Coordinates of C-alpha atoms and ligand atoms in Angstrom, one line a residue:
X218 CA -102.5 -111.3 86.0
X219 CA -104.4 -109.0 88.2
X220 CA -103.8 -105.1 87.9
X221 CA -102.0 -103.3 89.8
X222 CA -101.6 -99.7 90.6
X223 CA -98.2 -98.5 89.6
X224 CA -96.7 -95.9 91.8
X225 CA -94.5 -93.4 90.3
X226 CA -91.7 -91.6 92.3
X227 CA -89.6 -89.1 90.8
X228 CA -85.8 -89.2 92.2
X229 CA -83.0 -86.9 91.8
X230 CA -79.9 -89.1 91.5
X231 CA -77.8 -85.9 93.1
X232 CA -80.3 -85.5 95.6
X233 CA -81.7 -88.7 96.6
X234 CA -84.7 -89.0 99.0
X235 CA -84.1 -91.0 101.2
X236 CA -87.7 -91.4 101.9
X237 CA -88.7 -93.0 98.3
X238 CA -85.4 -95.0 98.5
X239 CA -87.2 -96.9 102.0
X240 CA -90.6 -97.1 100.4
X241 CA -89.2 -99.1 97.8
X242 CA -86.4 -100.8 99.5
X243 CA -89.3 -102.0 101.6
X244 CA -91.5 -103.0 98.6
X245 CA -88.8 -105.3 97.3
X246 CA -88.0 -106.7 100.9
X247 CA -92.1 -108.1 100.4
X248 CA -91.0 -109.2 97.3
X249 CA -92.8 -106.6 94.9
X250 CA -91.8 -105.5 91.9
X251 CA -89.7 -102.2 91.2
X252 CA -88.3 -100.5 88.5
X253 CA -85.2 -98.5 88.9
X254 CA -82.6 -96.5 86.7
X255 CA -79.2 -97.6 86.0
X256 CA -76.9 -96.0 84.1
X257 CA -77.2 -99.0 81.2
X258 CA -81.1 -99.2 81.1
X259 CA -83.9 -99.5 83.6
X260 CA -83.7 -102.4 85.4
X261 CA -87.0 -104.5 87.2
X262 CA -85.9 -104.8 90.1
X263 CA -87.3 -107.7 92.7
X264 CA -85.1 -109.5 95.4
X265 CA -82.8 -111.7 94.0
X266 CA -82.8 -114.2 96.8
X267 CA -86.3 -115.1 96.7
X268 CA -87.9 -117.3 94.2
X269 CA -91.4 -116.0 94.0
X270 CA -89.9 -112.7 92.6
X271 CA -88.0 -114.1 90.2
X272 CA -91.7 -116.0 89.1
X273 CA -93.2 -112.9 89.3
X274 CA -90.4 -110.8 87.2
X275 CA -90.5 -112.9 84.3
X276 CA -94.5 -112.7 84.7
X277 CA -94.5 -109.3 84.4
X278 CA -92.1 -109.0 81.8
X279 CA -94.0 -112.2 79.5
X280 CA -90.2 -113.2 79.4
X281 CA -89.6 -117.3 79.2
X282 CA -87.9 -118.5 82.3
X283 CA -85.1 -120.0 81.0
X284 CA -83.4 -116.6 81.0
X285 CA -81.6 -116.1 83.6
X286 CA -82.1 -112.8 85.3
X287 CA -78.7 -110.3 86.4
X288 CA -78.6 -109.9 89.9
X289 CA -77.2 -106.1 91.3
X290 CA -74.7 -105.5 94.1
X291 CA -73.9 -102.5 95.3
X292 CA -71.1 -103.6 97.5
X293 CA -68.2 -105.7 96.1
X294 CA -67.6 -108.0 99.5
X295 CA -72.3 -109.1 98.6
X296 CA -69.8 -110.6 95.7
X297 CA -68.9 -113.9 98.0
X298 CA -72.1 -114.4 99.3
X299 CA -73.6 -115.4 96.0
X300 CA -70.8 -116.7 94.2
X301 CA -68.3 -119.1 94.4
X302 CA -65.1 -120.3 92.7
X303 CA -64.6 -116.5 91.9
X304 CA -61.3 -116.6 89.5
X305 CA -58.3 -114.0 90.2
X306 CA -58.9 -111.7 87.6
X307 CA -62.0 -110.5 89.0
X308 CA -60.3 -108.3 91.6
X309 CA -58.9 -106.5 88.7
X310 CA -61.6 -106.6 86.7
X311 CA -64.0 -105.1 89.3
X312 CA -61.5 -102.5 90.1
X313 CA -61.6 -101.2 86.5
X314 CA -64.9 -101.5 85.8
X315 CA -67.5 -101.8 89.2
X316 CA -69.6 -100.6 89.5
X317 CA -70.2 -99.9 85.9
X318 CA -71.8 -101.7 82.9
X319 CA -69.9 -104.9 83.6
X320 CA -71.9 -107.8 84.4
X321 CA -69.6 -110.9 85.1
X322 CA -70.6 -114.5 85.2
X323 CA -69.7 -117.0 88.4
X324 CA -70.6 -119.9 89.7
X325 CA -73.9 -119.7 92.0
X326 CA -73.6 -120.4 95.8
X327 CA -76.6 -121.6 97.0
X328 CA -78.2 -118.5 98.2
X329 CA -79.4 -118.4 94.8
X330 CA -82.6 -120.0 94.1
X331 CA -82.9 -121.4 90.5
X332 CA -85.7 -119.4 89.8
X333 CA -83.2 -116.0 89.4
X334 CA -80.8 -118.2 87.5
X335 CA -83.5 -119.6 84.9
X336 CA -82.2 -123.1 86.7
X337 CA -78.8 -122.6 85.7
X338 CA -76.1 -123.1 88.0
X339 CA -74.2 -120.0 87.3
X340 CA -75.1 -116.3 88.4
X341 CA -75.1 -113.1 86.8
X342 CA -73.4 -110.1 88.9
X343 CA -73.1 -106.6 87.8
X344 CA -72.4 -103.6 90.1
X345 CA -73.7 -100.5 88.8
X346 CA -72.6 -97.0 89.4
X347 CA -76.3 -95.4 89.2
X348 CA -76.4 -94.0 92.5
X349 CA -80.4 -94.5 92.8
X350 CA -79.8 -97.9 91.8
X351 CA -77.1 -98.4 94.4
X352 CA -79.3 -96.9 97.1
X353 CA -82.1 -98.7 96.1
X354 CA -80.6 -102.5 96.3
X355 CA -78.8 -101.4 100.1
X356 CA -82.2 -100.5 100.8
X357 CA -83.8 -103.5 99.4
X358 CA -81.3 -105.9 101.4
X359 CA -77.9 -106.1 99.0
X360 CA -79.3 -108.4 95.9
X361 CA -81.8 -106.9 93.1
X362 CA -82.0 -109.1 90.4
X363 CA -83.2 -106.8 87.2
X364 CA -83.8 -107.8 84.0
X365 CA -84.3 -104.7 81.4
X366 CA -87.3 -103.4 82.5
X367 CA -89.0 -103.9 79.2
X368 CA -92.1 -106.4 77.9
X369 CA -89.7 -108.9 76.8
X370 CA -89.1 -108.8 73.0
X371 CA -89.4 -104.7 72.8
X372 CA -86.6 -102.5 73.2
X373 CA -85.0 -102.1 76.5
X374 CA -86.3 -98.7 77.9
X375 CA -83.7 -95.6 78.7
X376 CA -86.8 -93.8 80.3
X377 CA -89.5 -94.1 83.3
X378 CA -91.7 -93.5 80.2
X379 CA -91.0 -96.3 78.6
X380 CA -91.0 -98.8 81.4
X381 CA -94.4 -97.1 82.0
X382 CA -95.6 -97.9 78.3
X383 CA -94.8 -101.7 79.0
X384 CA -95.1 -102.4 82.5
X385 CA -97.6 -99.8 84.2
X386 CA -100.1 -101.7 85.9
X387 CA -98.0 -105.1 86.3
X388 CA -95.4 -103.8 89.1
X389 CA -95.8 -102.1 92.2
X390 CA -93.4 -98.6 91.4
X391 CA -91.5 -97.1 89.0
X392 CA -88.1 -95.2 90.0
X393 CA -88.0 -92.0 87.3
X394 CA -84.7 -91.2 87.6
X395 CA -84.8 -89.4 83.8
X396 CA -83.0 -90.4 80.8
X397 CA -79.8 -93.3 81.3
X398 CA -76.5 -92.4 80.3
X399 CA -75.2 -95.1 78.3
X400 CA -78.5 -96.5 76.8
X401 CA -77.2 -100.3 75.6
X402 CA -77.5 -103.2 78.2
X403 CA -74.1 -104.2 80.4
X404 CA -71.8 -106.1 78.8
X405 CA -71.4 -109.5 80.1
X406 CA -68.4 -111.5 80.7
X407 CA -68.4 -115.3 81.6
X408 CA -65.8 -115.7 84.2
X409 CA -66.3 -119.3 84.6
X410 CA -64.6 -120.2 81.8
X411 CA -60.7 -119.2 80.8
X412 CA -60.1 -116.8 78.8
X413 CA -63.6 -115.2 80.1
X414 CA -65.5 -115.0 77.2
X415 CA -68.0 -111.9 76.2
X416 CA -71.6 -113.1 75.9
X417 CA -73.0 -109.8 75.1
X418 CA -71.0 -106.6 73.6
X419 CA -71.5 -103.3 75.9
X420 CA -69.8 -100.3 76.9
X421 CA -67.2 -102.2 77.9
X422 CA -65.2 -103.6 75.2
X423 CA -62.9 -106.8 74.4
X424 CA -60.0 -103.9 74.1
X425 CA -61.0 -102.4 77.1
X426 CA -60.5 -106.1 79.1
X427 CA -57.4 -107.1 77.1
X428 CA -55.5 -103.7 78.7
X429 CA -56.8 -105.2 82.1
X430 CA -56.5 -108.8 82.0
X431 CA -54.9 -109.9 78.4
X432 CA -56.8 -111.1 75.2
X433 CA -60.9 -112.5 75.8
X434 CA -63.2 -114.8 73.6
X435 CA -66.0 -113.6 72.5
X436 CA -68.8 -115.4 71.9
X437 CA -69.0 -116.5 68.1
X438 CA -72.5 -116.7 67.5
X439 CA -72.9 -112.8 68.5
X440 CA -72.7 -111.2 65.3
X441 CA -73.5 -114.1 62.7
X442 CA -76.6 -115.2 61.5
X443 CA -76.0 -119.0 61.8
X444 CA -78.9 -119.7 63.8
X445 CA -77.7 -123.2 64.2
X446 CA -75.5 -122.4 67.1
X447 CA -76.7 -121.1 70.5
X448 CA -75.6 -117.9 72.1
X449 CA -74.1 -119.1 75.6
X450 CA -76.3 -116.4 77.0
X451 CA -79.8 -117.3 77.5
X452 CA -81.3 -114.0 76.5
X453 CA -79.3 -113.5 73.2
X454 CA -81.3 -116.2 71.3
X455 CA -84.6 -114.3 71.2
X456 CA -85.6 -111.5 68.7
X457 CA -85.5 -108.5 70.6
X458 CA -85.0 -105.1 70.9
X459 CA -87.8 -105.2 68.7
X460 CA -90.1 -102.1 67.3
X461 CA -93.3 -103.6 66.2
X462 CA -92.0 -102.6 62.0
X463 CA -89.6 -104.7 60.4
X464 CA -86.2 -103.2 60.9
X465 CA -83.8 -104.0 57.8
X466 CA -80.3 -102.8 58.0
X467 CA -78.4 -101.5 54.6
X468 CA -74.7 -102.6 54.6
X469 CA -72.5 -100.5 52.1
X470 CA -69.8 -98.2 52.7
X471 CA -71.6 -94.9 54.3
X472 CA -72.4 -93.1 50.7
X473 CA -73.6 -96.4 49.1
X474 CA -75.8 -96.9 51.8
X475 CA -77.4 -93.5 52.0
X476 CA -77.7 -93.7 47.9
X477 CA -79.6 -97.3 48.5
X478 CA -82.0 -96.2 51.1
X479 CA -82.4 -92.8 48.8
X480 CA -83.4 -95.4 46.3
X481 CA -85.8 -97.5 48.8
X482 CA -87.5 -94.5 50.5
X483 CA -88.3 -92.9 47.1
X484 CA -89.7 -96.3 45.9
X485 CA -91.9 -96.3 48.9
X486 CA -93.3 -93.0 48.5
X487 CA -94.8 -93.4 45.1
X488 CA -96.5 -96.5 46.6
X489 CA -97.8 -94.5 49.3
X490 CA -96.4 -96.2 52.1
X491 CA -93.8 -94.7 53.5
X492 CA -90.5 -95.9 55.3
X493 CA -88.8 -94.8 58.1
X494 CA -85.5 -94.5 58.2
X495 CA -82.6 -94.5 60.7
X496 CA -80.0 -92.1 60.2
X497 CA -76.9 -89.7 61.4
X498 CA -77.1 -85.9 61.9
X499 CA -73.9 -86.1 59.2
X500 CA -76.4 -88.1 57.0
X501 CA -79.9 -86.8 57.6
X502 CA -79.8 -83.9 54.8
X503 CA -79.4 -86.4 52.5
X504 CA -83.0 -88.4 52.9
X505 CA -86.0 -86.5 51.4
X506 CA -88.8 -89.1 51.4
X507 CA -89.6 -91.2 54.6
X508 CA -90.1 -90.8 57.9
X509 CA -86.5 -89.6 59.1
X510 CA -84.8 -89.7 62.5
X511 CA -81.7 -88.5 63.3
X512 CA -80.2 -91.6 65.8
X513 CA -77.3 -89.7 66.8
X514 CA -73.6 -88.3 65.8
X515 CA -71.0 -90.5 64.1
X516 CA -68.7 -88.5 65.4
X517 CA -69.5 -90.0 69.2
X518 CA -71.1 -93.2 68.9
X519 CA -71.7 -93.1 72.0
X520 CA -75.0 -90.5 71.2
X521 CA -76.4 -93.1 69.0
X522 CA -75.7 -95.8 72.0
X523 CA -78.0 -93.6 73.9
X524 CA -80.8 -92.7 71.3
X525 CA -81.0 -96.3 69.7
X526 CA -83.6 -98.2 71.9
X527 CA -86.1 -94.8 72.2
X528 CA -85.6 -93.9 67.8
X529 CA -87.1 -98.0 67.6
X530 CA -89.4 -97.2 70.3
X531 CA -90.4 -93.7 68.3
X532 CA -91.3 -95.9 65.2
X533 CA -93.6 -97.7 66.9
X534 CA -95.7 -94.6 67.2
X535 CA -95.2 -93.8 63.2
X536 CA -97.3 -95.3 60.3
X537 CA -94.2 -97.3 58.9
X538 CA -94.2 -100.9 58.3
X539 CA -90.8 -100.8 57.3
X540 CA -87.2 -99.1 59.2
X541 CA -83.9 -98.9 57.2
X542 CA -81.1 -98.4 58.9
X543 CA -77.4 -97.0 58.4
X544 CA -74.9 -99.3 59.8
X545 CA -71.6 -98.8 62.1
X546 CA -68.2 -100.1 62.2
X547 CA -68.4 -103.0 64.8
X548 CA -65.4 -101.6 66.8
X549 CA -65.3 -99.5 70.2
X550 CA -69.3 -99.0 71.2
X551 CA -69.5 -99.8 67.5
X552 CA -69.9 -104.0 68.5
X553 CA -72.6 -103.1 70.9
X554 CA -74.8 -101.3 68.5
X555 CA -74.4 -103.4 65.9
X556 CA -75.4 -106.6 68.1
X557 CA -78.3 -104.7 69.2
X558 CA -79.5 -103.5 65.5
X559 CA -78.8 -107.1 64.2
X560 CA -81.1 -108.4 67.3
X561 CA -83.8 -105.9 66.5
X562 CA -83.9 -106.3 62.5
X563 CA -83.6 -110.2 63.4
X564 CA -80.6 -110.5 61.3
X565 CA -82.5 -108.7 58.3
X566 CA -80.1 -107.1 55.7
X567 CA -79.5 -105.9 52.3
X568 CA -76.0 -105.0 50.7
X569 CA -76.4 -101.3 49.7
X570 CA -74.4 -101.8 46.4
X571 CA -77.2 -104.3 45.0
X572 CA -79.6 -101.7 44.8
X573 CA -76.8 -98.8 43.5
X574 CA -75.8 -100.8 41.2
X575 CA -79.4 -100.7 39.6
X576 CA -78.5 -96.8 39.2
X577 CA -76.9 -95.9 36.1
X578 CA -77.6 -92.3 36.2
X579 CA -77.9 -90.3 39.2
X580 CA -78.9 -87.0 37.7
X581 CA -80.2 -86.2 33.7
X582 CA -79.3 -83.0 32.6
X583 CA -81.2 -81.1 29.1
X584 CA -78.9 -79.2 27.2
X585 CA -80.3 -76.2 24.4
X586 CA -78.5 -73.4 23.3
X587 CA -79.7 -70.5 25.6
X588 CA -81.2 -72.6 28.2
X589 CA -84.6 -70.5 27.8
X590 CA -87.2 -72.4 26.2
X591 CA -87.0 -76.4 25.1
X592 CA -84.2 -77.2 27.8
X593 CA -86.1 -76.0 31.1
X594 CA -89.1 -77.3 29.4
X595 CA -87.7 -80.6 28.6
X596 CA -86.9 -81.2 32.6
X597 CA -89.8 -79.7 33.4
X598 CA -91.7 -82.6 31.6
X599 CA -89.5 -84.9 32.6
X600 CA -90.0 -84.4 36.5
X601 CA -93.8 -84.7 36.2
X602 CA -93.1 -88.3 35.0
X603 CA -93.6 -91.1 36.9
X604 CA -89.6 -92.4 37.3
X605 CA -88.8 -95.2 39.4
X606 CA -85.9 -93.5 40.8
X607 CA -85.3 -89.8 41.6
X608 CA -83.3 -87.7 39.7
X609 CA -81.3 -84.4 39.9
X610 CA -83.1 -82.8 36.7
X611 CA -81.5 -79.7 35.2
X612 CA -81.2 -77.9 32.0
X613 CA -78.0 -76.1 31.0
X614 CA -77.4 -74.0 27.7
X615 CA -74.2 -73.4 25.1
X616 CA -74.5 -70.1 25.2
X617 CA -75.6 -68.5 28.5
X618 CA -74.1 -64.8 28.8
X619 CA -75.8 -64.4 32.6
X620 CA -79.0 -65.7 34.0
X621 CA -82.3 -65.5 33.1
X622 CA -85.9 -66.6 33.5
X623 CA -87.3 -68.7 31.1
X624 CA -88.5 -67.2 27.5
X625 CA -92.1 -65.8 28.4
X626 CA -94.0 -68.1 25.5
X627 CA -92.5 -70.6 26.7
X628 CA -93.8 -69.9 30.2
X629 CA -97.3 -69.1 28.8
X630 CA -97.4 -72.5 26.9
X631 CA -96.5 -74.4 30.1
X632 CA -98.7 -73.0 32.3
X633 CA -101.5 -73.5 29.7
X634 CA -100.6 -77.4 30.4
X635 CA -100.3 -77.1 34.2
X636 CA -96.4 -76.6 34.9
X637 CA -94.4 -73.7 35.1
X638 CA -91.1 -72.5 34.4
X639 CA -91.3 -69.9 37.4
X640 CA -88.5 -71.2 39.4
X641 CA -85.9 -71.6 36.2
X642 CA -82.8 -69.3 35.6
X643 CA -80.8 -70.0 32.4
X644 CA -77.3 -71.7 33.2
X645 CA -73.8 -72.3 31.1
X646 CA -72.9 -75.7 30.4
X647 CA -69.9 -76.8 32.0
X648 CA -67.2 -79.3 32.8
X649 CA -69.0 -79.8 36.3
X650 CA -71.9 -80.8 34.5
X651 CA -70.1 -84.2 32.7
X652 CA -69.7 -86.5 35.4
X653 CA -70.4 -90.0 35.1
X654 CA -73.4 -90.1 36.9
X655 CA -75.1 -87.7 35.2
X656 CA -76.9 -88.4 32.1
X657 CA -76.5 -85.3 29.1
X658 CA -79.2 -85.4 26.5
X659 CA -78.7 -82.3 24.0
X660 CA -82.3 -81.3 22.1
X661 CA -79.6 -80.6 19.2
X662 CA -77.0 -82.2 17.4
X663 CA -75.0 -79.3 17.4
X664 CA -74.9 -79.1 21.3
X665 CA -73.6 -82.6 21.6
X666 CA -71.0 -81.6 18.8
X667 CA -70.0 -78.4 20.9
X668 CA -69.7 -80.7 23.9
X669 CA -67.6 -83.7 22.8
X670 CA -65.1 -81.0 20.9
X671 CA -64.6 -78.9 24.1
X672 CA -64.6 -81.6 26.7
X673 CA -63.3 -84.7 24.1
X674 CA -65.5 -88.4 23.6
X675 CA -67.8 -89.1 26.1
X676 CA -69.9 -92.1 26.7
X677 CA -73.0 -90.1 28.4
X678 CA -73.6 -87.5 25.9
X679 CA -76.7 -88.1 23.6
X680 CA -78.9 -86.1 21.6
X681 CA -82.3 -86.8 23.1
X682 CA -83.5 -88.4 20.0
X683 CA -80.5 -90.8 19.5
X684 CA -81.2 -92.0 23.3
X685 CA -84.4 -93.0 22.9
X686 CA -84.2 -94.4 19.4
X687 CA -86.9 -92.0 18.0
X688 CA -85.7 -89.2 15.1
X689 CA -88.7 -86.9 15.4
X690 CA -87.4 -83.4 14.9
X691 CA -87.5 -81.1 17.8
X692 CA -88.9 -77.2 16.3
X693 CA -87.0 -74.3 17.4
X694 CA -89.7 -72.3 18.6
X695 CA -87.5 -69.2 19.3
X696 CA -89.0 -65.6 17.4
X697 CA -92.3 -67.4 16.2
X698 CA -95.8 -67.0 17.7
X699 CA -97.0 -69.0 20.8
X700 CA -98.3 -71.8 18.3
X701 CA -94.9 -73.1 17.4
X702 CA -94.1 -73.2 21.5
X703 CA -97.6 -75.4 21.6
X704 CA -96.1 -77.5 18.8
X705 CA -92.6 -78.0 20.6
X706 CA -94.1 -78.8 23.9
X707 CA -96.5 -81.3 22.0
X708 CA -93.6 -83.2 20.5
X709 CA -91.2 -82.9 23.3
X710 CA -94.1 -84.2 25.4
X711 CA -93.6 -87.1 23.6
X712 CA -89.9 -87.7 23.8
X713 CA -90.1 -87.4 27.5
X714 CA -92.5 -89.6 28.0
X715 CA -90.1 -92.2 26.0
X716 CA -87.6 -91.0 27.7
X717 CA -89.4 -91.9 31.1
X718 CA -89.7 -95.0 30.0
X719 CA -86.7 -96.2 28.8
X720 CA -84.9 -94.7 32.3
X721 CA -87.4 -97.1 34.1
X722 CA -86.6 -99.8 31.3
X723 CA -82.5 -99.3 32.6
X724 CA -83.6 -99.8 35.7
X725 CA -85.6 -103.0 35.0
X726 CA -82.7 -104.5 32.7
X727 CA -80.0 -104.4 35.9
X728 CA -82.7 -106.3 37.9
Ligands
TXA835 O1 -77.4 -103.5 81.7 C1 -78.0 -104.5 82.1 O2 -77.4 -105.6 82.2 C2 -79.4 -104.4 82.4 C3 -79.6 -103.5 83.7 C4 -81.0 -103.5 84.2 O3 -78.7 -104.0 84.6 N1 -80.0 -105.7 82.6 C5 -80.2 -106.6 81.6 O4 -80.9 -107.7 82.0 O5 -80.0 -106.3 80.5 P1 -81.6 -108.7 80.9 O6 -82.3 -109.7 81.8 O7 -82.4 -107.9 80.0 O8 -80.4 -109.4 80.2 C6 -79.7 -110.3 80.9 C7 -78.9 -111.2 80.0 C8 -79.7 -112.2 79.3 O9 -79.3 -112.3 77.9 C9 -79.4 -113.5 80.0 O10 -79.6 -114.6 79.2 C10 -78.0 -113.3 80.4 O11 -77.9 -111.9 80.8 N2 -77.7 -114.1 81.6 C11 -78.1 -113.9 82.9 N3 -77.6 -114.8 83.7 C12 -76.8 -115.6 82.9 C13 -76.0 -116.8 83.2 N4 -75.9 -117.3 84.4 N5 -75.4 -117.3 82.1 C14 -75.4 -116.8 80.9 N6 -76.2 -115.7 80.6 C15 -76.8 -115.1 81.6
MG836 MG1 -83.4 -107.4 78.3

């Protein structure tokens, strides 16, 4: 394909210049290519009623030309002239929802050259309410067909930037009408069949329709992964949406899932290679390894509708060869999302509770008398281990009358081996720190004693020695010279690192 040089016209959808509108009107009277806004995603526009555009849109776009391409009105009487057998229900239907992200499926009249149609005899129409886009196709002569104005297979672009990344130097001009609104391709609705049946989930849901014109099919193969069965929608078959990393979506309820890819992203970062991850600004806080972004709020979906295609897009320009994602309810904008994550991971998903379920213990907690000296050491040693999962690591005393730093030979001994007790403050046990997903190891019998008789038997409680099977005594350094903290260190040293082990062992033995 020869280059071409890609104008690029800014336009103010409250303000519209008139000017650029005729420039490219006139482009796509010639049959050019242009790229305009809608408020679903850019579209590529080219004149719907002549066949060498339609060649030349699925050229540009490397897209197969079996897939049909959507062709835009902007007045609803243009609806005859390319269509026929129009059912009833479409009056209503286009008086709810045109112009809007509603593209509705009819029979072709033969205006329509098969090339637009991928050779099918039905059309695609959609109306939208973009004013640039509705200038634009009365300028261009009433019928723009526009595919996503994406290189096929990549993620449908919500910016003039991102139809620049893919198609600058293919088409003739680019339309930057800024950011779209809704960010997820129309929903499509086959009207030649009764009920109309959804082909593709949108904005516009099966609820919205059933208030309008009863109870709608939608089309089965949409959500499920049995390949075997076609989606009646040409374009639905391919992998798409795609970023260039594998996209793998974690199914749980919301806290397993953010647990699981905890889990994953930790994993990854002591193999050095790093995931990204897609997540909520309710769930964000929660990730500290990966490469995080935030897709949006669950509290309106409809922010993550509009960030999805650009976060996949981001990731392209990150050193990830892996995405996780959250996942949504399929219900309301929910459907839409979801169809467009599954397209995009290409049906690639783990359940979240295979990989919590590995997790015995969330968090391991040392307990010592004061909390000054073989506690905080303990965790100290035990977070410079190598553990296959992250742990909360704390240390919490018996007897702890108020806060303090760690004992000072106990500092001095630590630092002599590299780590520090700096940041530690001395803690009181208590009944917050029993929960079932926290592991208690006690450096003395007596602690464990103290424990089970104030809070009753307890399946998590262990002296450190009786959990790792190994009865080496523990000195209690406390009142004697900086040699006995060497000696403590030397043996605790030791139980840690057993104690590292047999974590990673229970993490092995669920596998
Ligand atoms: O929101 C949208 O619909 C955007 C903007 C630009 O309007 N357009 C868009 O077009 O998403 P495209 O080409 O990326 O997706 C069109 C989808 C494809 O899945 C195609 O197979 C399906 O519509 N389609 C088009 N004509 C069809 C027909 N006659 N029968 C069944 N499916 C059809
Ligand atoms: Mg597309």
């Amino acid at each position: 394909m020869n280059f071409m040089e890609t104008k690029i016209r800014k336009i103010d959808k409250n303000q519209i210049d008139e000017k650029i509108i005729e420039e490219a009107g006139a482009l796509l009277r010639e049959g050019k290519l242009v790229a305009f806004p809608t408020e679903t995603v850019y579209g590529l526009g080219a004149d719907a009623l002549q066949e060498e555009a339609a060649r030349k849109t699925y050229e540009a776009k490397g897209r197969p030309s079996d897939n049909p391409l959507i062709v835009h009105i902007a007045d609803y009487e243009d609806l005859k002239k390319i269509a026929v057998n129009i059912p009833p229900e479409t009056d209503m239907l286009a008086a709810h929802f045109w112009p809007g992200p509603l593209t509705m499926i009819f029979e072709k009249s033969d205006v329509v050259p098969y090339g637009t149609t991928g050779g099918l005899d039905t059309v695609a129409v959609r109306m939208p309410v973009d004013p640039v886009a509705q200038a634009l196709i009365r300028a261009a002569g009433g019928f723009v067909s526009a595919p996503s104005a994406n290189t096929s297979g990549r993620p449908s672009p919500t910016t003039a930037q991102h139809v620049e990344e893919d198609l600058s130097g293919k088409i003739d001009m680019i339309l930057d009408g800024g950011t779209v609104d809704i960010g997820l391709e129309s929903t499509i609705l086959d009207m030649t069949v009764s009920p109309p049946m959804i082909l593709r989930p949108g904005a516009i849901t099966a609820e919205m329709f059933e208030k309008v014109i009863g109870p709608v099919d939608v089309d089965k193969t949409l959500l499920s992964e049995d390949s075997t069965q076609a989606p009646k929608a040409p374009g639905m078959k391919y992998r798409h949406y795609a970023p260039k990393a594998k996209l793998i979506i974690v199914e749980g309820d919301l806290r397993e899932e953010i647990l699981a890819i905890r889990q994953i992203a930790y994993e990854a970062d002591r193999k050095g290679q790093p995931i990204g991850i897609i997540a909520t600004s309710e769930t964000v806080p929660f990730y500290n390894h990966g490469i995080v972004k935030n897709i949006g709020t669950r509290e309106n979906e409809k922010t993550i509708a509009r960030n999805l295609y650009s976060v996949l897009r981001e990731f392209d320009d990150e050193n990830v060869d892996t995405i996780y994602s959250e996942s949504f309810a399929v219900q309301g904008i929910g459907t839409a999302i979801m169809n467009r994550l599954e397209k995009a991971a290409g049906h690639l998903r783990i359940p979240a509770s295979e990989i919590v379920k590995l997790q015995k213990y969330r968090k391991v907690t040392f307990v010592s008398g004061t909390d000054s000296a073989r506690g905080p050491m303990a965790a100290e040693l035990l977070r410079h281990c190598d553990l296959k999962q992250e742990y909360v690591i704390n240390s919490r005393g018996i007897v702890v009358l108020f806060p303090e730093p760690a004992n000072q030979k106990a500092e001095a001994i630590m630092k002599s081996a590299q780590m520090t007790l700096a940041d530690h403050s001395s803690l009181q046990f208590d009944g917050e720190d029993i929960q079932e997903d926290t592991l208690v190891l006690t450096i003395d019998e007596s602690q464990k004693e103290k424990i089970l008789s104030e809070y009753g038997e307890q399946d998590n409680v262990f002296t450190l020695n009786e959990f790792i099977g190994d009865d080496t005594e523990i000195p209690d350094p406390y009142g004697k010279p900086l040699t006995a903290y060497g000696e403590c260190l030397e043996v605790l040293d030791k139980l840690i690192k057993k104690l590292a082990d047999k974590l990673n062992s229970l993490m092995e033995e669920e596998k």
